[in-house]
Short mmCIF file of C-alpha atoms and ligand atoms in Angstrom, two decimals:
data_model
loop_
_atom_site.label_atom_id
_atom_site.label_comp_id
_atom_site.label_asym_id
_atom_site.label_seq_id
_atom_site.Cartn_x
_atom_site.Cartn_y
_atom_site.Cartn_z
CA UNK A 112 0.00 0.00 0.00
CA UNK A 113 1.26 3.57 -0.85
CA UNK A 114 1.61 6.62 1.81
CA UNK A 115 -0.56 7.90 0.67
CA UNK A 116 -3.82 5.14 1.05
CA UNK A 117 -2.32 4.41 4.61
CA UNK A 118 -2.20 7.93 5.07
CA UNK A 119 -5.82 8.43 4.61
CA UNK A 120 -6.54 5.66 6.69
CA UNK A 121 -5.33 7.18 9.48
CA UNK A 122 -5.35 10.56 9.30
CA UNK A 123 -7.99 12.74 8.60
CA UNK A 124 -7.55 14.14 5.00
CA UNK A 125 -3.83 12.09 4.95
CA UNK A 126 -2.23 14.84 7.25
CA UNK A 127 -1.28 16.98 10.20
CA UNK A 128 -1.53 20.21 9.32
CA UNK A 129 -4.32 21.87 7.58
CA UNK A 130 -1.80 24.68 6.27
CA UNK A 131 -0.04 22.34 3.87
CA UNK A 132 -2.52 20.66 2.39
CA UNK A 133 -3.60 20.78 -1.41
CA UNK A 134 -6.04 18.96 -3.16
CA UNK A 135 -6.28 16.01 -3.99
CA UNK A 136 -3.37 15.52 -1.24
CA UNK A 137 -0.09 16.97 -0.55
CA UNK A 138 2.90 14.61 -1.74
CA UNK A 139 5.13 13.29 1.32
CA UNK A 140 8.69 14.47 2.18
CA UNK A 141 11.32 12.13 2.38
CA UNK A 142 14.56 13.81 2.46
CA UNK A 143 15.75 17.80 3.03
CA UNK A 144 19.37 18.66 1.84
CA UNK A 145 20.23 22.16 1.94
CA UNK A 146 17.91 23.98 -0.80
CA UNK A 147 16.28 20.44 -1.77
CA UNK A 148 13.66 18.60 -0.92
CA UNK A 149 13.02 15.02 -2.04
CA UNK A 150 9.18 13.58 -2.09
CA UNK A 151 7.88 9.95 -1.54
CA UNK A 152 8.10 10.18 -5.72
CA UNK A 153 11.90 11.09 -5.61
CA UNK A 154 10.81 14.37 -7.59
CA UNK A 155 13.14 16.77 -6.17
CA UNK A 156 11.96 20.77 -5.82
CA UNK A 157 14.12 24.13 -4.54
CA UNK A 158 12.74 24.39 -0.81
CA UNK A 159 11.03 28.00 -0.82
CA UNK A 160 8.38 27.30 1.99
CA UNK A 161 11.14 26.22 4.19
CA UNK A 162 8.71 24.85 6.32
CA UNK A 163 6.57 27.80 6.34
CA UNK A 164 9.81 30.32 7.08
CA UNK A 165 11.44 28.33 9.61
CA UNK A 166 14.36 26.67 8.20
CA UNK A 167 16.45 29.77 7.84
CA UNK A 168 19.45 28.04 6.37
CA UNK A 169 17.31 25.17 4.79
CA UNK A 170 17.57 21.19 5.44
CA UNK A 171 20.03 19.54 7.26
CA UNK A 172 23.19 22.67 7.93
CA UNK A 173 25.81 20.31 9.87
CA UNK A 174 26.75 23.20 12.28
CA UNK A 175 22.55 23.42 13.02
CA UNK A 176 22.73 19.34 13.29
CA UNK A 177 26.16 18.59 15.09
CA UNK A 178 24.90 21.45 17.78
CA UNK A 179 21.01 19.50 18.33
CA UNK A 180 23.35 15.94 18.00
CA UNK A 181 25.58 17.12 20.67
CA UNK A 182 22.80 18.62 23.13
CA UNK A 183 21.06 14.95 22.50
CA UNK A 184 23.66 12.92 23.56
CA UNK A 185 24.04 14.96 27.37
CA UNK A 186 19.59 14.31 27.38
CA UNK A 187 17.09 15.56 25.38
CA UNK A 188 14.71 17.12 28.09
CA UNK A 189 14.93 17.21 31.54
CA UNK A 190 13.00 17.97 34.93
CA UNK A 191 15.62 21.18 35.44
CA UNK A 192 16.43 24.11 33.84
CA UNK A 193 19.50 23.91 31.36
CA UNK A 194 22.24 26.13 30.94
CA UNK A 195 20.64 26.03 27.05
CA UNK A 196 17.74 28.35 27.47
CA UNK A 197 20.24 30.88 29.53
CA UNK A 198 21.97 31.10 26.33
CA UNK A 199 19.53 31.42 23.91
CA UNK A 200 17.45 34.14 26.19
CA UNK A 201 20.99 35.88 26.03
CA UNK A 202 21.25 36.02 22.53
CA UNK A 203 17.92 36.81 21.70
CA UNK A 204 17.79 39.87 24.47
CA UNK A 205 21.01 40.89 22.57
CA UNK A 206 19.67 40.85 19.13
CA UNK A 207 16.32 42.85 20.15
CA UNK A 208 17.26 44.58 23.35
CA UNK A 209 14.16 43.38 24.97
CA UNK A 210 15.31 42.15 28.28
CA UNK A 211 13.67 38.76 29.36
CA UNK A 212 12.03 35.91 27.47
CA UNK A 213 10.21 32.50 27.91
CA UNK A 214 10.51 29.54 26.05
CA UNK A 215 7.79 27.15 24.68
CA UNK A 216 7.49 24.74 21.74
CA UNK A 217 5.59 26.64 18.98
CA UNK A 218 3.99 30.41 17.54
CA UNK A 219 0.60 29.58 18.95
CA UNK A 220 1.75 29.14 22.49
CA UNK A 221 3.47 32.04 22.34
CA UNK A 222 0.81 34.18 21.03
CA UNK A 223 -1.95 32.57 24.07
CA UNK A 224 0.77 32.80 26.17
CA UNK A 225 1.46 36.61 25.50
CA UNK A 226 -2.13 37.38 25.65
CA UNK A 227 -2.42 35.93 29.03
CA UNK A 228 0.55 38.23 30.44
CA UNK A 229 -0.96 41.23 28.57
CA UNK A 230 -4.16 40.50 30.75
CA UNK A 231 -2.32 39.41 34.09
CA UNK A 232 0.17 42.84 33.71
CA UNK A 233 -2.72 45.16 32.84
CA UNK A 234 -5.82 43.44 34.99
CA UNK A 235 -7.94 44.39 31.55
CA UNK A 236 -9.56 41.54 29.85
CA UNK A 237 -9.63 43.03 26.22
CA UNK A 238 -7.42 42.22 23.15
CA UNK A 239 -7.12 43.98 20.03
CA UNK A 240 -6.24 42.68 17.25
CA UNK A 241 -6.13 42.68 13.19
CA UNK A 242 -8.51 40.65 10.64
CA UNK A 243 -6.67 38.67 8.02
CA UNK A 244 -3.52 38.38 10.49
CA UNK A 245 -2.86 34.42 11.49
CA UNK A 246 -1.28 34.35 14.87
CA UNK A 247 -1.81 30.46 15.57
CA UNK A 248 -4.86 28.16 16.68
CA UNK A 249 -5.23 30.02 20.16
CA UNK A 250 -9.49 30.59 20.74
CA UNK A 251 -8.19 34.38 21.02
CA UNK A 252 -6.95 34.69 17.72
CA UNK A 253 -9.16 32.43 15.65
CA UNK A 254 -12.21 33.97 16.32
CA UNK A 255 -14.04 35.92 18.95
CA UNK A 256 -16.78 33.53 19.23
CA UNK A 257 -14.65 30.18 19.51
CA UNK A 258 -15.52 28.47 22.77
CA UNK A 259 -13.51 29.84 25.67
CA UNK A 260 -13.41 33.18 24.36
CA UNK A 261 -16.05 35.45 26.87
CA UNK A 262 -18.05 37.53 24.24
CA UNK A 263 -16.52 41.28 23.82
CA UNK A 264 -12.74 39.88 25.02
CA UNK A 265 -11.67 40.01 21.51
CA UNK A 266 -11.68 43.08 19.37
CA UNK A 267 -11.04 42.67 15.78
CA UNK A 268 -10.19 45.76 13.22
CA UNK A 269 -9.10 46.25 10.30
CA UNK A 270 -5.41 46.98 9.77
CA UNK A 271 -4.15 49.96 7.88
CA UNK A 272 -7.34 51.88 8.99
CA UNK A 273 -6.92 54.76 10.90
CA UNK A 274 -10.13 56.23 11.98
CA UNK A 275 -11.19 52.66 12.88
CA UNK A 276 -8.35 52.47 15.23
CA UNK A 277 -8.79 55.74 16.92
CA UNK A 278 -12.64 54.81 17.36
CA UNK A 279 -11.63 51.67 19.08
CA UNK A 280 -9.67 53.35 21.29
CA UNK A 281 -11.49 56.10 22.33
CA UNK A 282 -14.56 54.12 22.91
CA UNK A 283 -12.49 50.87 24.44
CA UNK A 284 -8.97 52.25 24.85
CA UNK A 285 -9.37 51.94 28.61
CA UNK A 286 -10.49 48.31 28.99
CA UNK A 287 -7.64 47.25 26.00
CA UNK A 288 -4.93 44.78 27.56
CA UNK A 289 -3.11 44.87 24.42
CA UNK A 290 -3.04 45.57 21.05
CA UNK A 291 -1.66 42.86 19.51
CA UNK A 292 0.05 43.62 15.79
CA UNK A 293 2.00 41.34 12.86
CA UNK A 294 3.74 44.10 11.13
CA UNK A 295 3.68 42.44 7.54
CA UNK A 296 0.89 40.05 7.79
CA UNK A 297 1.42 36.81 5.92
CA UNK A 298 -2.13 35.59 5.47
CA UNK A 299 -3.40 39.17 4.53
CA UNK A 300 -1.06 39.16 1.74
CA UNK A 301 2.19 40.31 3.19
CA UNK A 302 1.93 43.50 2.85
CA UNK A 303 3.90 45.65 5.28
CA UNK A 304 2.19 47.89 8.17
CA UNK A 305 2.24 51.47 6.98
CA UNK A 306 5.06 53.42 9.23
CA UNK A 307 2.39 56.18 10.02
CA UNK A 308 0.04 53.87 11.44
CA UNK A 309 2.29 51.73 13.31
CA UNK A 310 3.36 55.56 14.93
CA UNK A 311 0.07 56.44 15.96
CA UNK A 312 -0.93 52.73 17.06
CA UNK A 313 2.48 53.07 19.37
CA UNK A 314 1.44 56.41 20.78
CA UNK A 315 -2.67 55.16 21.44
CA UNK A 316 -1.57 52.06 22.59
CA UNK A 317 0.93 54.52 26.03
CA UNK A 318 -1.79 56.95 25.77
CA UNK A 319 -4.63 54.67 26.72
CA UNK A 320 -2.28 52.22 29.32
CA UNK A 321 -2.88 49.01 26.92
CA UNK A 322 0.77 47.26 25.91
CA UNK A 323 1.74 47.16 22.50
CA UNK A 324 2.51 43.45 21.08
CA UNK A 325 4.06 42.74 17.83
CA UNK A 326 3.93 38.93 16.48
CA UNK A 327 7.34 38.36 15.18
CA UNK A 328 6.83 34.80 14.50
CA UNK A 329 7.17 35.16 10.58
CA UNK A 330 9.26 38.46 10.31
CA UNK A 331 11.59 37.82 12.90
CA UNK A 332 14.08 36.77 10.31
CA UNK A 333 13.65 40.25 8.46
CA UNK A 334 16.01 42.15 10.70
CA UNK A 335 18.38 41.09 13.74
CA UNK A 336 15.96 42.23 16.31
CA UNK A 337 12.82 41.82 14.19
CA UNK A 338 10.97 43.45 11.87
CA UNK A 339 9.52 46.30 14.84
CA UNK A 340 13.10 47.86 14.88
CA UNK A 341 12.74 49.27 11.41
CA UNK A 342 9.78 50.70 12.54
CA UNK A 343 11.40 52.93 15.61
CA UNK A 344 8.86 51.23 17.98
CA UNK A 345 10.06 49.12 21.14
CA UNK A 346 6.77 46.75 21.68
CA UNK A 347 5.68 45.93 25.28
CA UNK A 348 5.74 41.87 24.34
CA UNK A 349 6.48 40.35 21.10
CA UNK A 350 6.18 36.74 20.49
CA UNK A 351 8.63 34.35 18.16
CA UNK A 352 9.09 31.18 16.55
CA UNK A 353 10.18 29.16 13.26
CA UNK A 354 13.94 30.31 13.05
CA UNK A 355 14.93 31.06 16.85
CA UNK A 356 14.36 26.74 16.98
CA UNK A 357 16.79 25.96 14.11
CA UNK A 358 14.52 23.78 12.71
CA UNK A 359 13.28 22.24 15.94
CA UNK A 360 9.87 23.34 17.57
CA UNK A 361 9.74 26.43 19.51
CA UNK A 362 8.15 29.94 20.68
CA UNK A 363 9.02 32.92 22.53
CA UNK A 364 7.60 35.47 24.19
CA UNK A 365 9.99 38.34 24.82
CA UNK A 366 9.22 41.58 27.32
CA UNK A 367 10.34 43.82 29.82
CA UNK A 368 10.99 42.35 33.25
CA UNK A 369 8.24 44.17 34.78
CA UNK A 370 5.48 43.12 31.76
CA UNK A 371 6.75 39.36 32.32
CA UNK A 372 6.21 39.26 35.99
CA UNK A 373 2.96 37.32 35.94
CA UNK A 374 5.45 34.35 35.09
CA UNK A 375 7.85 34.56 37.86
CA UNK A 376 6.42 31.47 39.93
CA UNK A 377 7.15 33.80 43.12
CA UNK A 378 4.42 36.30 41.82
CA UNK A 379 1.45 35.84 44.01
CA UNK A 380 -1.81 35.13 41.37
CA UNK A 381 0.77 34.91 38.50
CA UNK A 382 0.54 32.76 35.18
CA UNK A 383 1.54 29.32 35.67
CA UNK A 384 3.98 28.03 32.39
CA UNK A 385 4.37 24.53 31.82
CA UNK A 386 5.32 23.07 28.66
CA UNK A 387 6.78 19.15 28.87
CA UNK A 388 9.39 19.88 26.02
CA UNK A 389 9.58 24.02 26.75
CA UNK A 390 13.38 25.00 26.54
CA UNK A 391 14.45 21.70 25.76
CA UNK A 392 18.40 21.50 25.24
CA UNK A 393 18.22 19.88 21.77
CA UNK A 394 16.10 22.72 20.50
CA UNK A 395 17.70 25.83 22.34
CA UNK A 396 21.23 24.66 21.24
CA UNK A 397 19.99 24.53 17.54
CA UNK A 398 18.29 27.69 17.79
CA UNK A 399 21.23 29.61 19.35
CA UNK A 400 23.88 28.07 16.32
CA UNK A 401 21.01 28.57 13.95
CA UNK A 402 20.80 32.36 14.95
CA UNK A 403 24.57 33.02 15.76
CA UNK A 404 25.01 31.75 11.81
CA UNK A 405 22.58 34.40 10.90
CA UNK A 406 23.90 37.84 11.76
CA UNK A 407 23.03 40.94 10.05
CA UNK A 408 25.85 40.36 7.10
CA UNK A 409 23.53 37.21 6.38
CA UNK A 410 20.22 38.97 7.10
CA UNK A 411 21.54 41.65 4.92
CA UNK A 412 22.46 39.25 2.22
CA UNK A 413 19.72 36.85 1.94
CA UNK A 414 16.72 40.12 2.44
CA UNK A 415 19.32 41.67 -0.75
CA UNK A 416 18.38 38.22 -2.47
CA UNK A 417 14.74 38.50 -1.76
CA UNK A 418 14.44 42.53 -3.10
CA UNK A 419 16.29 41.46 -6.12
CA UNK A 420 14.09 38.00 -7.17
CA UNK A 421 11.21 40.44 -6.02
CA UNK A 422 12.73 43.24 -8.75
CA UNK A 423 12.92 40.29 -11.29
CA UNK A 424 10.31 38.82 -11.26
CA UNK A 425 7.94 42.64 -11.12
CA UNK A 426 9.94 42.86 -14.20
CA UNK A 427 8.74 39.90 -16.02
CA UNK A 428 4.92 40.97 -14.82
CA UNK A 429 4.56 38.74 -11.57
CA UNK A 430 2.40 40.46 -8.92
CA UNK A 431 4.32 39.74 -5.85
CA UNK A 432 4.52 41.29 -2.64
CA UNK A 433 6.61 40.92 0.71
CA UNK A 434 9.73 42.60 2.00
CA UNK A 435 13.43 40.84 1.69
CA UNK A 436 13.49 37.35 2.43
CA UNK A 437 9.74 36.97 2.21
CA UNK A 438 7.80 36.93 -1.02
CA UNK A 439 4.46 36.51 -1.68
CA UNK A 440 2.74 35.88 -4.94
CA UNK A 441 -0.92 36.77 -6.33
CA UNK A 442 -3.02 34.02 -7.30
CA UNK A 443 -7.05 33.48 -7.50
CA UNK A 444 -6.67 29.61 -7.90
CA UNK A 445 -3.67 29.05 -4.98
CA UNK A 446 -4.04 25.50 -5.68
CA UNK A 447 -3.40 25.73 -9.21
CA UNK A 448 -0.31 28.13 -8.34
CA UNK A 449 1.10 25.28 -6.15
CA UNK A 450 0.78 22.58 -8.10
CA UNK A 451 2.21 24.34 -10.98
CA UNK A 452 5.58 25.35 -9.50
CA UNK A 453 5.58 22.16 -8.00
CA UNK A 454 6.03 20.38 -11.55
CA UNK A 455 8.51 23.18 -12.11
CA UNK A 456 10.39 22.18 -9.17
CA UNK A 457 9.47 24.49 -6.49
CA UNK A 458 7.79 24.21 -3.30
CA UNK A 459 6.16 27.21 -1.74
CA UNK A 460 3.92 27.81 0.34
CA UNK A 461 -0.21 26.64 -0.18
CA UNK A 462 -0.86 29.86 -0.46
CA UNK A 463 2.16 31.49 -2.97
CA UNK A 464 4.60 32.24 -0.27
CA UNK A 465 7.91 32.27 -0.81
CA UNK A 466 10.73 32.45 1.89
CA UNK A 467 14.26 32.10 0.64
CA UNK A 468 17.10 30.29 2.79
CA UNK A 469 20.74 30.95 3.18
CA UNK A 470 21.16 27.37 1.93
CA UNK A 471 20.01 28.49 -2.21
CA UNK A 472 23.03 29.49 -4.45
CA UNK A 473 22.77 31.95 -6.94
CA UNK A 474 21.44 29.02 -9.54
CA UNK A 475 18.63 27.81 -7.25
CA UNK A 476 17.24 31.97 -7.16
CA UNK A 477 17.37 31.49 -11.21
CA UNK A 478 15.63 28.94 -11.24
CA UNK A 479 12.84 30.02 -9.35
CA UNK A 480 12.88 32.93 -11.34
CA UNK A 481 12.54 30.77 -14.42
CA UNK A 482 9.57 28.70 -12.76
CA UNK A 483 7.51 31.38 -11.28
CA UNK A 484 7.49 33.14 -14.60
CA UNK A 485 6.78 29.99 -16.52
CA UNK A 486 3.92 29.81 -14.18
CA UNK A 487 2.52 33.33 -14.51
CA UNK A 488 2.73 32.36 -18.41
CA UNK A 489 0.43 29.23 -17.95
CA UNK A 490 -1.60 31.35 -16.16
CA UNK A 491 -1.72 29.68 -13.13
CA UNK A 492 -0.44 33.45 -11.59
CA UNK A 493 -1.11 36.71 -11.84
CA UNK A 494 0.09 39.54 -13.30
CA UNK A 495 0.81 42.53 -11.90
N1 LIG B 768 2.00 33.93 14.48
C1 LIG B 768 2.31 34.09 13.19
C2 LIG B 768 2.50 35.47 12.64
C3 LIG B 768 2.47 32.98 12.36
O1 LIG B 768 2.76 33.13 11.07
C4 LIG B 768 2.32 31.68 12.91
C5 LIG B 768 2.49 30.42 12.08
N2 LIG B 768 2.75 30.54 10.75
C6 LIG B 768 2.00 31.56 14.25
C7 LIG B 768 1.86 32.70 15.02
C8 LIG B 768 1.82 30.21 14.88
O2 LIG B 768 3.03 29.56 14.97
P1 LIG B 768 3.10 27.96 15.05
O3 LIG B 768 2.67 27.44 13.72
O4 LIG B 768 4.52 27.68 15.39
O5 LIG B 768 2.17 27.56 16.14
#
């Protein structure tokens, strides 16, 4: 029997995840090497989903592996604290300059968890937020009537809209928690957060006592401290993911001390933190080599890449959007898009994103040049 039949035998739909699926099913990974994948039908495609932005420096980098190999062999998890998560809170405080940080094992944790210390810190129930932004599977964030979510907890605007914003907060600004931001929404087409609004969300957000929380879980890998320092803004809480883990599963939420004291155990009425596998060794030590092997001559390099395949491919008529590293294309039938850059020998995201990896060489970029054009041609894309 294939994969595939036992697949469906087992698993509703054949999979896991409900992000990577495509009609009439997904074909099944077998092997990552650098920029390639291999599938269960040995057709080989140039990694540009990179498991949805997380493998920064693709499959398999032996620095990445030897670190996670050596961390395995001293234990994978333990019933203590390791010297592991020291480190990587370290490193990530000194990349962002936000001064503490707690460790879980993915983006949705991170978010629920950041909403709950936005609500402990303040003592204010309500959570603003953005429609079209995907910030995990949390009740909070799907939808504001998903069961465990008290009706009026969840306030969802439109992003980019000014006088909606101000309304909000004048009318609610009081009662907000936090106002909780992804600053170039992937689901809502990856379009960057206009610099005027994210000004005047900073200054409602201090003017009205709610925090200001910026989901870095995708654009993390834009800049060294995340994509909120080319804004100017220093966020109350920001949650992360995908490339801190080096490949391994992981969140973050990062704050100052004072905004994460609801998780000091000692806190009287604090938020309790569990997590079996949170701060594991194996993933903290790939994360920390992962991130150490991506400075800001890398960032610099691979967002360079990005603007220029971006340039390239405007050129040729794509419509594509994103910023650096992250690219985006246009396309009403996303299933069509996939499957036809698929048989071109590129795998992107299900719905046209693209997120490049220091692994790709300069001949891996052309070819996904050559493919996404030949794709817009057989009008499986659109044009700009
Ligand atoms: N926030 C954002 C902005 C995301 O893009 C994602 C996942 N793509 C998440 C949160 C959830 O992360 P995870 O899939 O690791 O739970």
């Amino acid at each position: 029997m294939s994969v595939v039949e036992r697949a469906r035998r087992v698993l509703p739909g054949g999979n896991t995840r409900t992000t990577l699926f495509v009609p009439p099913h997904p074909p099944y990974a077998v092997r990552g090497e650098g920029a390639i994948v291999t599938d269960h039908t040995g057709h080989r495609v140039i990694d540009c989903n990179n498991n949805y932005t997380s493998l920064i420096h693709g499959h398999a980098r032996p620095e990445v592996l030897e670190a996670a190999f050596e961390a395995a062999r001293s234990g994978t998890a333990f019933g203590l604290p390791t010297a592991s998560e020291v480190a990587l809170a370290e490193h990530v405080r000194d990349r962002t300059g936000i001064e503490q940080w707690r460790f879980c094992n993915s983006g949705t944790e991170a978010v629920l968890m950041l909403l709950r210390a936005a609500r402990a810190y303040t003592g204010r129930e309500l959570i603003v937020r953005f429609e079209g932004s995907y910030h995990g599977t949390g009740d909070a964030v799907v939808s504001p009537g998903a069961p465990g979510v008290v009706p009026g907890s969840v306030l969802v605007l439109p992003q980019n809209d000014l006088p909606a914003l101000r309304a909000a907060m004048r009318d609610h600004g009081d009662r907000v928690a936090a106002v909780l931001i992804d600053l170039m929404p992937n689901r809502a087409g990856l379009t960057p957060a206009d610099p005027a609004y994210v000004a005047e969300l900073d200054a409602l957000t201090r003017q009205h006592g709610a925090l200001l929380a910026v989901d870095e879980v995708i654009t993390f890998r834009l800049h060294e401290g995340g994509l909120h320092q080319r804004y100017g803004i220093r966020p109350d809480l920001v949650s992360v993911g995908k490339v801190i883990g080096g490949g391994f599963p992981v969140g973050a939420v990062g704050g100052r001390a004072e905004v994460l004291s609801p998780f000091d155990p000692q806190t009287p009425d604090g938020v309790s933190w569990g997590g079996t596998f949170s701060a594991n060794p194996v993933t903290m030590s790939a994360g920390l080599t992962a991130l150490r092997l991506f400075g800001p001559a890398e960032i610099a390099e691979l967002n360079r890449r990005g603007d220029e395949l971006r340039s390239r491919l405007r050129d040729a008529g794509v419509a594509v959007r994103g910023s650096g590293s992250l690219l985006r294309l246009m396309a009403a039938d996303t299933t069509k898009l996939w499957w036809s850059l698929y048989e071109r020998g590129v795998l992107a995201g299900t719905n046209g994103l693209l997120a490049l990896s220091t692994a790709m060489t300069p001949a891996h970029l052309d070819h996904i040049a050559d493919a996404v054009i030949a794709t817009l041609r057989s009008g499986s894309a659109e044009h700009r």
